[in-house]
XYZ file of C-alpha atoms in Angstrom:
723
model
C 115.501 78.058 23.253
C 114.473 78.694 26.804
C 114.288 82.207 28.012
C 116.350 83.431 30.869
C 114.726 84.812 33.992
C 115.496 88.153 32.814
C 114.102 87.618 29.310
C 110.947 86.618 30.762
C 110.532 89.488 32.867
C 111.199 91.569 29.858
C 108.758 89.704 27.759
C 105.847 90.273 30.332
C 107.006 94.021 30.577
C 106.651 94.236 27.073
C 103.387 92.893 26.791
C 102.163 94.964 29.621
C 103.581 98.334 27.951
C 102.680 97.435 24.203
C 99.690 94.818 24.263
C 96.104 96.176 22.815
C 94.480 98.673 25.443
C 90.985 100.012 25.718
C 90.548 103.862 25.715
C 87.347 105.315 26.170
C 85.656 102.098 25.421
C 87.517 101.572 22.069
C 90.030 98.835 21.605
C 93.412 100.561 20.488
C 95.335 97.881 18.205
C 99.146 98.259 18.940
C 101.316 98.644 15.527
C 103.592 96.048 14.564
C 106.944 97.335 15.294
C 109.013 95.920 12.173
C 112.789 96.335 11.991
C 114.498 95.996 8.405
C 118.265 95.452 8.655
C 120.169 95.987 5.238
C 123.843 94.957 4.987
C 124.302 95.973 1.320
C 123.021 97.296 -1.911
C 122.065 93.813 -3.185
C 119.800 93.045 -0.289
C 118.443 96.531 -0.257
C 116.850 95.996 -3.626
C 114.854 93.169 -2.061
C 114.122 94.949 1.185
C 113.243 98.384 -0.191
C 109.903 97.359 -1.689
C 108.896 95.907 1.624
C 109.857 98.896 3.589
C 107.968 101.151 1.168
C 104.868 98.737 1.818
C 105.270 99.047 5.602
C 105.611 102.822 5.529
C 102.485 103.053 3.337
C 100.393 101.612 6.298
C 101.523 103.717 9.352
C 98.290 102.779 11.079
C 99.390 99.209 11.137
C 103.086 99.116 11.082
C 105.856 100.981 12.689
C 109.083 100.806 10.524
C 112.633 100.810 11.982
C 115.742 100.742 9.559
C 119.064 99.404 10.718
C 121.991 99.988 8.170
C 125.260 97.929 8.607
C 127.925 96.232 6.652
C 129.128 97.476 3.046
C 126.352 100.339 2.945
C 128.924 102.370 5.207
C 132.035 101.767 3.152
C 133.380 104.370 0.598
C 134.911 101.589 -1.600
C 131.244 100.540 -2.071
C 129.971 103.957 -2.689
C 128.409 104.776 0.649
C 125.132 103.284 -0.594
C 123.442 104.280 2.791
C 122.830 107.695 0.909
C 120.356 105.858 -1.485
C 118.346 104.782 1.671
C 118.222 108.321 2.799
C 117.233 109.618 -0.733
C 114.482 107.070 -0.748
C 113.168 108.938 2.169
C 113.716 106.257 4.917
C 114.596 107.329 8.228
C 117.610 105.280 9.302
C 117.309 104.392 12.991
C 120.821 103.212 13.612
C 123.994 103.042 11.461
C 126.643 100.316 12.569
C 130.312 99.981 11.104
C 130.807 96.317 11.180
C 133.188 95.579 8.293
C 136.621 94.747 9.190
C 138.848 95.357 6.384
C 140.762 92.237 4.824
C 140.862 90.069 1.844
C 140.621 86.693 3.881
C 138.096 84.591 5.499
C 139.423 85.897 9.038
C 138.285 89.416 8.043
C 134.800 88.007 7.599
C 134.558 86.168 10.808
C 135.942 89.292 12.571
C 133.171 91.180 10.915
C 130.352 88.975 12.337
C 131.966 89.270 15.701
C 132.025 92.980 15.550
C 128.454 92.830 14.373
C 127.503 90.754 17.242
C 129.129 93.058 19.583
C 127.301 96.182 18.498
C 123.767 94.706 17.620
C 122.488 94.010 21.275
C 122.507 97.537 22.075
C 120.466 98.682 19.067
C 118.143 95.755 19.170
C 117.620 96.428 22.923
C 116.880 100.125 22.362
C 114.477 99.573 19.224
C 112.692 96.487 20.875
C 111.194 95.321 17.473
C 108.421 92.746 17.466
C 110.007 91.466 14.113
C 113.108 91.477 12.512
C 113.443 91.137 8.808
C 116.704 89.764 7.377
C 117.549 89.021 3.806
C 119.560 86.192 2.106
C 122.725 84.494 2.924
C 125.561 87.165 3.714
C 127.502 86.863 6.783
C 126.208 90.248 8.055
C 122.620 88.719 7.905
C 123.979 85.651 9.856
C 124.992 88.103 12.683
C 121.778 89.948 12.485
C 119.699 86.481 12.912
C 121.958 85.312 15.722
C 121.597 88.345 17.755
C 117.915 88.492 17.221
C 117.250 84.926 18.113
C 119.467 85.208 21.253
C 117.489 88.143 22.418
C 114.120 86.411 21.684
C 113.170 88.582 18.780
C 111.001 87.049 15.956
C 112.947 86.774 12.713
C 111.210 86.925 9.266
C 113.922 85.504 6.717
C 113.619 86.395 3.160
C 114.857 84.055 0.311
C 115.414 81.085 2.265
C 115.507 77.496 0.873
C 117.659 78.584 -1.935
C 120.458 76.602 -3.151
C 123.739 78.269 -4.975
C 126.589 75.857 -4.023
C 128.974 77.922 -2.061
C 129.311 78.825 1.514
C 126.294 81.038 1.001
C 124.262 77.923 1.321
C 125.577 76.944 4.709
C 124.898 80.726 6.062
C 121.557 80.849 4.277
C 120.238 77.542 5.887
C 121.807 78.611 9.392
C 119.546 81.614 9.182
C 116.526 79.457 8.188
C 117.102 77.327 11.505
C 117.218 80.698 13.445
C 114.245 82.453 11.922
C 110.636 81.916 12.977
C 109.034 83.150 9.610
C 109.919 82.569 6.224
C 109.208 84.256 2.776
C 110.675 82.413 -0.054
C 110.768 82.971 -3.881
C 110.111 79.634 -5.552
C 108.234 76.316 -5.067
C 111.464 74.439 -4.768
C 112.766 76.600 -2.155
C 109.556 76.157 -0.166
C 109.939 72.311 -0.487
C 113.506 72.701 0.743
C 112.279 74.693 3.826
C 109.717 71.890 4.679
C 112.455 69.331 4.185
C 114.522 71.320 6.533
C 111.836 70.603 9.138
C 110.477 74.145 9.285
C 106.805 74.483 10.154
C 104.651 74.756 6.929
C 102.250 77.146 8.553
C 105.084 79.705 8.900
C 106.257 79.596 5.262
C 105.085 82.020 2.707
C 105.576 81.315 -0.863
C 105.691 85.082 -1.803
C 108.219 85.658 -4.875
C 110.999 87.982 -4.719
C 110.227 91.524 -3.619
C 112.528 93.022 -6.074
C 110.366 91.724 -8.945
C 107.506 93.974 -7.558
C 109.530 96.914 -8.603
C 111.615 95.292 -11.495
C 108.383 94.402 -13.503
C 106.659 97.585 -12.884
C 109.467 99.910 -13.908
C 111.595 98.143 -16.595
C 109.469 99.245 -19.613
C 110.586 103.121 -19.378
C 110.352 105.243 -22.190
C 113.604 107.021 -21.405
C 115.835 103.734 -21.302
C 117.826 105.157 -24.142
C 118.707 108.199 -22.063
C 119.654 106.045 -19.141
C 121.811 103.739 -21.188
C 123.606 106.805 -22.720
C 124.285 108.359 -19.198
C 126.055 105.063 -18.322
C 128.309 105.094 -21.577
C 129.781 108.640 -20.721
C 133.489 108.068 -20.718
C 134.702 110.304 -17.617
C 133.175 108.006 -14.930
C 134.837 107.466 -11.847
C 137.170 104.533 -12.040
C 136.984 102.497 -8.977
C 136.412 98.811 -8.910
C 134.230 96.004 -7.122
C 135.199 92.282 -7.542
C 133.592 89.478 -9.437
C 132.120 91.441 -12.407
C 129.128 91.092 -14.902
C 129.946 92.194 -18.349
C 126.896 93.576 -19.993
C 127.240 93.781 -23.766
C 125.055 96.271 -25.493
C 124.966 95.996 -29.249
C 128.693 95.918 -30.302
C 129.922 97.880 -27.196
C 131.326 96.017 -24.156
C 130.147 97.746 -21.078
C 131.148 96.220 -17.800
C 129.182 96.626 -14.499
C 130.874 95.310 -11.571
C 127.997 93.964 -9.455
C 129.331 91.768 -6.531
C 129.739 93.307 -3.186
C 132.748 91.744 -1.912
C 135.803 93.126 -3.890
C 139.377 91.546 -3.900
C 142.445 93.348 -4.337
C 143.875 90.675 -6.347
C 141.226 91.366 -8.989
C 141.997 95.165 -8.870
C 145.802 94.425 -9.234
C 145.078 91.969 -12.281
C 142.864 94.326 -14.364
C 145.296 97.379 -13.913
C 148.319 95.083 -14.844
C 146.655 94.244 -17.996
C 145.495 97.783 -18.686
C 141.676 96.930 -19.031
C 140.802 100.189 -17.279
C 142.192 102.185 -20.168
C 139.924 100.348 -22.632
C 137.580 102.903 -24.309
C 134.755 100.641 -23.793
C 135.384 99.797 -20.256
C 133.628 101.435 -17.286
C 134.091 100.427 -13.619
C 131.662 101.898 -11.048
C 130.835 101.810 -7.421
C 127.116 101.622 -7.600
C 124.296 101.828 -10.207
C 120.841 102.982 -8.877
C 118.641 99.842 -9.104
C 116.051 101.387 -11.416
C 118.802 102.350 -13.844
C 120.750 98.767 -13.510
C 117.241 97.440 -14.383
C 117.218 99.416 -17.785
C 120.795 98.185 -18.454
C 120.099 94.552 -17.657
C 116.825 94.631 -19.747
C 118.126 95.989 -22.840
C 121.507 94.329 -22.804
C 122.532 92.203 -25.850
C 124.142 89.804 -22.994
C 124.966 89.748 -19.506
C 128.270 87.661 -18.238
C 129.585 87.135 -14.640
C 128.773 85.093 -11.503
C 126.084 87.427 -9.971
C 122.861 86.068 -8.776
C 121.192 88.961 -10.722
C 121.991 86.937 -13.947
C 120.248 83.965 -12.934
C 117.462 85.899 -10.924
C 116.455 89.433 -12.176
C 117.675 88.971 -15.871
C 115.315 86.144 -16.647
C 112.309 88.486 -15.943
C 113.289 90.296 -19.356
C 114.722 87.203 -21.260
C 118.106 88.731 -21.237
C 120.882 86.132 -22.289
C 123.295 85.307 -19.537
C 126.502 83.585 -19.216
C 127.054 82.294 -15.742
C 130.653 81.748 -14.976
C 132.003 79.430 -12.434
C 130.061 77.446 -9.500
C 128.776 80.153 -7.267
C 125.202 80.041 -8.645
C 125.361 76.142 -8.816
C 122.118 74.856 -7.679
C 120.040 78.036 -8.393
C 116.889 77.666 -10.499
C 117.396 79.507 -13.889
C 115.325 80.140 -17.140
C 116.371 79.013 -20.454
C 118.126 82.201 -20.903
C 121.105 81.188 -18.819
C 124.086 79.298 -20.338
C 126.469 77.848 -17.641
C 130.132 77.916 -18.078
C 131.178 76.116 -14.751
C 134.648 75.430 -15.831
C 135.715 78.889 -17.246
C 139.382 78.324 -17.357
C 140.034 79.451 -20.904
C 139.069 82.646 -22.908
C 138.083 80.129 -25.754
C 135.093 78.806 -23.791
C 133.801 82.181 -22.607
C 134.243 83.676 -26.167
C 132.183 80.709 -27.575
C 129.702 81.006 -25.112
C 129.311 84.865 -26.158
C 128.835 83.867 -29.746
C 125.925 81.664 -28.813
C 124.220 83.915 -26.394
C 125.019 87.581 -27.647
C 121.906 89.227 -29.055
C 119.431 86.455 -28.441
C 116.151 87.066 -26.663
C 114.461 84.660 -24.436
C 110.944 84.189 -23.177
C 110.581 86.034 -19.902
C 110.712 83.755 -16.937
C 109.028 84.442 -13.815
C 110.542 81.609 -11.713
C 111.397 84.072 -8.842
C 108.211 86.202 -8.761
C 105.143 87.716 -10.303
C 105.247 91.258 -8.921
C 103.083 90.660 -5.908
C 105.362 89.700 -3.322
C 105.071 92.699 -0.968
C 101.173 92.561 -0.610
C 101.599 88.863 0.533
C 104.428 89.696 2.797
C 102.371 92.386 4.545
C 99.366 90.191 4.750
C 101.746 87.426 6.228
C 103.107 90.101 8.710
C 99.412 91.019 9.877
C 98.881 87.178 10.910
C 101.802 87.172 13.342
C 100.304 86.837 16.868
C 102.635 88.332 19.419
C 100.825 86.415 22.019
C 101.957 82.882 20.650
C 104.926 81.171 22.232
C 108.178 82.485 20.841
C 109.961 79.071 20.996
C 110.311 77.597 17.539
C 109.052 74.094 16.876
C 110.179 71.844 14.083
C 108.424 69.424 12.181
C 110.668 66.465 12.112
C 109.811 63.502 9.899
C 108.778 60.260 11.535
C 111.615 58.089 12.587
C 111.393 54.562 11.232
C 110.864 51.801 13.616
C 109.598 54.128 16.385
C 106.493 53.059 18.264
C 105.656 56.684 18.869
C 105.738 58.114 15.254
C 102.936 59.539 13.331
C 103.182 57.906 9.865
C 100.093 59.573 8.278
C 102.399 61.322 5.847
C 104.276 58.467 5.044
C 101.157 56.425 4.235
C 99.820 58.929 1.998
C 102.859 59.231 -0.109
C 104.945 56.153 -0.097
C 103.618 53.948 -3.010
C 104.379 50.924 -5.078
C 104.089 50.005 -8.692
C 101.972 46.922 -9.099
C 101.885 44.762 -12.161
C 99.305 41.957 -13.007
C 100.084 39.700 -15.861
C 96.833 37.992 -16.670
C 95.818 35.556 -19.621
C 94.011 38.535 -21.406
C 95.030 41.835 -19.852
C 98.221 43.541 -18.603
C 97.568 45.863 -15.900
C 99.790 48.271 -14.046
C 98.781 50.348 -10.989
C 100.283 53.129 -8.676
C 99.131 51.842 -5.034
C 99.818 53.749 -1.727
C 100.538 52.439 1.460
C 96.747 52.327 2.579
C 95.950 50.154 -0.253
C 94.268 52.928 -2.417
C 94.704 52.547 -6.143
C 95.971 55.937 -7.175
C 95.919 55.272 -10.840
C 95.480 52.203 -12.859
C 96.712 51.389 -16.512
C 95.172 48.571 -18.755
C 96.577 47.118 -22.013
C 95.916 43.855 -23.953
C 98.647 41.301 -22.930
C 100.855 40.783 -26.013
C 101.482 37.135 -27.235
C 105.235 37.328 -27.479
C 108.024 37.783 -24.842
C 109.702 40.762 -26.509
C 106.531 42.701 -26.845
C 105.389 41.678 -23.299
C 108.585 42.993 -21.813
C 108.460 46.082 -23.850
C 105.045 47.037 -22.871
C 105.556 46.164 -19.125
C 108.523 48.914 -19.437
C 106.585 51.283 -21.179
C 103.665 50.911 -18.894
C 105.854 51.450 -15.873
C 107.563 54.391 -17.203
C 104.479 56.182 -17.799
C 103.323 55.308 -14.314
C 106.508 56.661 -12.737
C 106.103 59.873 -14.630
C 102.536 60.347 -13.432
C 103.642 59.296 -9.801
C 105.562 62.784 -9.595
C 102.681 64.804 -10.511
C 100.520 62.676 -8.123
C 103.115 63.159 -5.304
C 103.672 59.392 -4.956
C 107.133 58.171 -4.365
C 107.630 54.751 -5.943
C 109.536 52.336 -3.784
C 109.756 49.445 -6.103
C 107.967 47.395 -8.521
C 105.755 44.177 -7.456
C 104.630 41.663 -10.329
C 101.889 39.140 -10.096
C 101.863 36.562 -12.891
C 100.132 33.119 -13.556
C 102.414 29.921 -13.129
C 105.255 28.602 -10.847
C 107.391 31.339 -9.832
C 110.835 31.643 -8.009
C 110.212 34.653 -5.983
C 113.891 34.544 -4.608
C 115.282 35.031 -8.075
C 112.368 36.745 -9.732
C 112.025 34.240 -12.467
C 108.830 32.554 -13.846
C 109.768 28.964 -14.001
C 106.569 27.464 -15.789
C 103.570 29.483 -17.099
C 100.006 28.727 -17.434
C 98.849 27.906 -20.893
C 96.988 31.196 -20.954
C 100.342 33.212 -21.316
C 102.436 32.132 -24.049
C 106.284 32.225 -24.233
C 106.441 32.811 -20.530
C 108.524 30.177 -19.089
C 112.128 30.285 -17.707
C 111.719 33.950 -18.034
C 113.814 36.357 -15.699
C 111.477 39.234 -14.831
C 113.326 41.046 -12.238
C 116.593 41.846 -13.994
C 115.453 43.698 -17.243
C 112.843 45.488 -15.373
C 115.079 46.400 -12.447
C 117.852 47.505 -14.838
C 115.719 49.705 -17.044
C 113.525 51.225 -14.135
C 116.456 51.511 -11.537
C 114.008 50.229 -8.822
C 113.938 47.052 -6.906
C 111.563 44.186 -8.221
C 109.742 41.509 -6.501
C 107.856 38.619 -8.418
C 105.335 36.066 -7.244
C 102.472 33.865 -8.323
C 99.143 35.565 -8.786
C 97.468 33.155 -5.966
C 100.332 33.896 -3.461
C 99.756 37.689 -4.304
C 96.056 37.461 -3.533
C 97.085 35.906 -0.090
C 99.459 38.690 0.570
C 96.842 41.155 -0.470
C 94.504 39.765 2.249
C 97.217 39.651 4.865
C 97.972 43.369 4.363
C 94.594 44.850 3.365
C 91.633 42.241 3.653
C 90.021 39.847 6.029
C 93.493 38.190 6.648
C 95.072 41.443 8.463
C 96.117 40.186 11.804
C 95.042 36.537 11.275
C 98.028 34.170 11.927
C 96.918 31.338 9.491
C 94.521 31.577 6.703
C 94.010 30.368 3.166
C 93.094 32.257 0.239
C 91.532 30.579 -2.955
C 90.973 32.340 -6.086
C 87.993 31.302 -8.143
C 88.404 33.073 -11.535
C 89.401 31.847 -14.957
C 91.494 29.148 -13.102
C 91.561 28.060 -9.330
C 94.577 29.278 -7.282
C 95.472 30.594 -4.037
C 98.023 31.003 -1.422
C 98.598 29.997 2.271
C 99.600 32.013 5.288
C 101.154 30.226 8.078
C 102.433 32.120 11.174
C 101.913 35.125 9.207
C 104.112 34.041 6.635
C 103.509 33.071 3.048
C 104.281 29.402 2.406
C 106.034 28.926 -1.070
C 107.227 24.965 -0.696
C 110.591 23.492 -1.625
C 110.062 23.770 -5.369
C 107.667 26.925 -5.357
C 104.570 25.008 -6.046
C 102.909 25.115 -2.542
C 99.264 26.239 -2.467
C 98.421 24.791 -6.084
C 95.174 24.496 -4.693
C 93.393 24.127 -8.103
C 95.179 21.099 -8.905
C 94.124 19.211 -5.809
C 92.473 16.023 -6.850
C 89.046 15.236 -5.608
C 88.130 12.729 -8.094
C 90.120 9.507 -9.612
C 88.221 9.593 -12.875
C 87.106 13.251 -13.456
C 87.243 15.712 -16.376
C 90.743 16.429 -17.788
C 92.442 19.413 -16.473
C 94.807 21.829 -18.216
C 97.617 20.480 -16.118
C 97.315 17.046 -17.867
C 95.759 15.310 -15.072
C 92.130 14.435 -14.293
C 89.732 15.254 -11.397
C 91.583 18.519 -10.299
C 89.388 20.875 -8.462
C 90.058 23.308 -11.518
C 88.452 20.899 -13.825
C 85.285 21.212 -12.134
C 84.819 24.513 -10.649
C 87.074 27.023 -12.452
C 85.387 29.621 -14.840
C 86.726 27.634 -17.701
C 85.424 24.461 -16.735
C 81.816 26.002 -16.091
C 82.053 27.653 -19.534
C 82.794 24.383 -20.923
C 79.707 22.794 -19.661
C 77.629 25.743 -20.489
C 78.732 25.480 -24.255
C 78.066 21.772 -23.958
C 74.471 22.339 -22.659
C 73.971 25.155 -25.187
C 75.128 23.003 -28.035
C 72.470 20.337 -26.747
C 69.915 23.044 -26.600
C 69.641 22.353 -22.918
C 70.877 25.752 -21.525
C 68.286 28.375 -22.296
C 65.024 28.574 -20.140
C 62.150 30.863 -20.105
C 63.020 34.341 -18.861
C 66.708 34.011 -19.785
C 67.899 36.831 -21.953
C 70.484 35.430 -24.154
C 71.573 37.089 -27.675
C 72.476 34.646 -30.599
C 75.941 36.334 -31.162
C 76.696 36.432 -27.515
C 79.620 33.695 -26.402
C 78.429 31.430 -23.962
C 80.092 31.945 -20.568
C 79.892 30.824 -16.711
C 77.561 33.702 -16.229
C 74.839 32.024 -18.406
C 75.167 28.880 -16.764
C 74.703 30.368 -13.093
C 71.641 32.708 -14.618
C 70.090 29.370 -16.000
C 70.343 27.563 -12.668
C 68.898 30.630 -10.848
C 65.940 30.363 -13.229
C 65.316 26.633 -12.450
C 67.389 24.882 -15.211
C 67.912 21.537 -13.389
C 70.912 20.661 -15.943
C 72.683 23.871 -14.958
C 71.883 23.220 -11.264
C 73.485 19.773 -11.481
C 76.602 21.162 -13.138
C 76.839 23.879 -10.420
C 76.304 21.489 -7.606
C 78.997 19.121 -8.858
C 81.346 22.056 -9.130
C 80.489 23.436 -5.701
C 80.848 20.025 -4.173
C 84.390 19.691 -5.908
C 85.456 22.739 -4.463
C 84.219 22.236 -1.122
C 85.837 18.638 -0.872
C 88.933 20.221 -1.907
C 88.952 23.110 0.906
C 87.817 20.338 3.369
C 91.170 18.384 2.400
C 93.012 21.753 3.090
C 91.442 22.243 6.182
C 92.587 18.949 7.330
C 96.144 19.388 6.021
C 96.842 22.828 7.354
C 94.198 23.598 9.601
C 93.724 27.518 8.974
C 91.369 29.565 11.118
C 90.126 31.341 8.055
C 89.439 30.459 4.353
C 88.851 33.592 1.960
C 87.183 33.096 -1.407
C 88.187 35.569 -4.000
C 87.536 36.192 -7.662
C 84.431 36.511 -9.806
C 83.037 33.106 -8.655
C 83.456 33.650 -4.936
C 80.022 35.236 -4.287
C 78.349 32.220 -5.561
C 80.685 29.556 -4.149
C 80.556 31.032 -0.655
C 77.257 29.458 0.794
C 77.519 26.019 -0.826
C 81.130 25.618 0.165
C 80.382 26.408 3.725
C 77.450 24.052 3.619
C 79.782 21.145 2.386
C 82.410 21.839 5.125
C 79.915 21.881 7.877
C 78.579 18.263 6.546
C 81.822 16.574 5.550
C 84.807 18.156 7.548
C 86.077 16.792 10.807
C 84.155 18.390 13.745
C 87.256 20.250 14.874
C 87.257 22.166 11.498
C 83.541 22.597 10.628
C 83.276 25.869 12.622
C 86.057 27.385 10.329
C 84.525 30.536 8.287
C 84.248 30.711 4.761
C 84.405 34.510 3.729
C 84.130 36.493 0.512
C 86.917 38.833 -0.221
C 86.210 42.602 -0.153
C 89.197 43.437 -2.320
C 88.481 44.487 -5.833
C 92.081 43.984 -7.174
C 93.732 41.182 -5.120
C 96.583 40.372 -7.563
C 97.588 44.098 -7.758
C 97.284 44.756 -4.096
C 99.288 41.624 -3.282
C 101.996 42.688 -5.797
C 102.188 46.165 -4.170
C 102.299 44.418 -0.618
C 105.439 42.808 -1.637
C 107.165 46.345 -2.231
C 105.515 47.912 0.640
C 106.078 45.446 3.260
C 109.774 44.978 2.405
C 110.629 48.728 1.805
C 109.158 49.662 5.091
C 111.120 47.136 6.958
C 108.196 44.697 7.508
C 108.949 40.891 6.955
C 108.243 39.182 3.694
């Protein structure tokens, strides 16, 4: 909202007259002028504790009280008198209610309030106007104050109840400059509505400050007896709350918008003549607390049932949909479709006489000190114009996506020959949490374990503030990524051919699922998080238990016509080499994989040719490729010969790759990458065509390429990047 020329003049005149001044060398700090506007007895129970707190600090605050709405209506008990009895000076009384039983009367009441409020606000000239809740009177107050450039503090915004109240409450939120909310969910709703987080205070409900301090009175029995007297004034409010005390039904009509139809029906049925029935205009809050606290049950559609009653563990039956969406404790039983007496009576049988644990969802009794501290932080010299914290717009080049990068996450699954691993991975490539279990030997057990580990991760993701966008799966073997099917598996994973992974996992988790070969996933990981980021053409080669990899051409992953592109481990470098697990001979994997090196290490060990002086090797320790590498480093010529052959085979295979697809970069990944990097670079420089000899061989910096690649399938697709 932009100030008019007149408003600008008034603003600077106000700063000149009311800003901090210096007298006799001392700074005079101007009091914050706070106007509290109360419309009915319900909002007064929330505002009164704040008014008392402000009044208790006259050196810091100047309190102005405006009373309007049903406070000034006789049918509601002229409740403005209780404000005067509480020793508050009322600055202005505004008659704003237009009599009527339809929506038009409500609209006319808002209009009447808007006609009368400008004069009052101009005269009082408050720094801050405090309004509460979601009534139409409060909407008129917020509208007038916003248009007159008066700062607004809104109480209890961000809540959800399920009626027109929601629309009014959220409209006031958009007009208000500051917010004091009651629950964590309400705070999150305000943030979701683009309100500035720095101007939101999670205070709790102010009525709880009084409610929790005075409910345990010794004279509560006297108060209850007082309200059970039979000659009470018979007048009636609308939607009522039945308070059942022991075996006596004691109705208290608690909602502030009566309907003549309700009065007519009750009189027609003779309910007013029932000896246990009492209809009253108003019950003082302190006494009402005692009735609610010690009731056997409370029934109706008042917000008091879902808010205040929970603090005492009083059983509540909530009728209808008026409070749908409200946070409630376990003391509340909902009868949303209260169309028959039988449903309500059955609910009474379930609830009457129970005591539930006390709930403090809406407050802990310390709201007022928090709100006063919040008021002290308001800087009147700051611009009055509201700013909204809109989320980044997708596909906008100017957006700031830091928040998205931190929260949007993928569930990554890596199916290895030994272990099954699941991880929560965020947009930045950070592994938020990782889970590891032995990979079961059967299909049924493996699928069941995947689902269980994913479910655990999804549950933890909520606590970790990670929004799971989908599931990415990395697995050995030949994979059809379009269908999410493992076509043929490696011998390391049993019962894993012709397996549809996407359908059962997606159906169970209700998330999209992507599946690809572990070598391809390693390439995707490098493209998004590693050396391949921004590189148009590169090859990734995994040197681990087996040899695999992936090819990126023009920033895209190459799958091939039958999904077996980049089976780099099975490039033949010899016509008569050792047998490979694929059934052929002379493959790179048969020379340079971890399994091939382990095979040669065992052969040398069996021939007593492996161990050399200085080599630490326990008798019961299984022989691995690591022992072969250590032996070579200690000068074992036999081990050196094996590794030289392996390096040559891998180097020749990579040279063939360079000649076929001509990448600009080769990335070695896996446990053997650090050993192979230098020898392979040497072989390329000596055996490759001159046009490819300068291509760099680099070692991957990624610790978990399979998991990161699985995650990248999810993150790239769901954030509208191409995969």
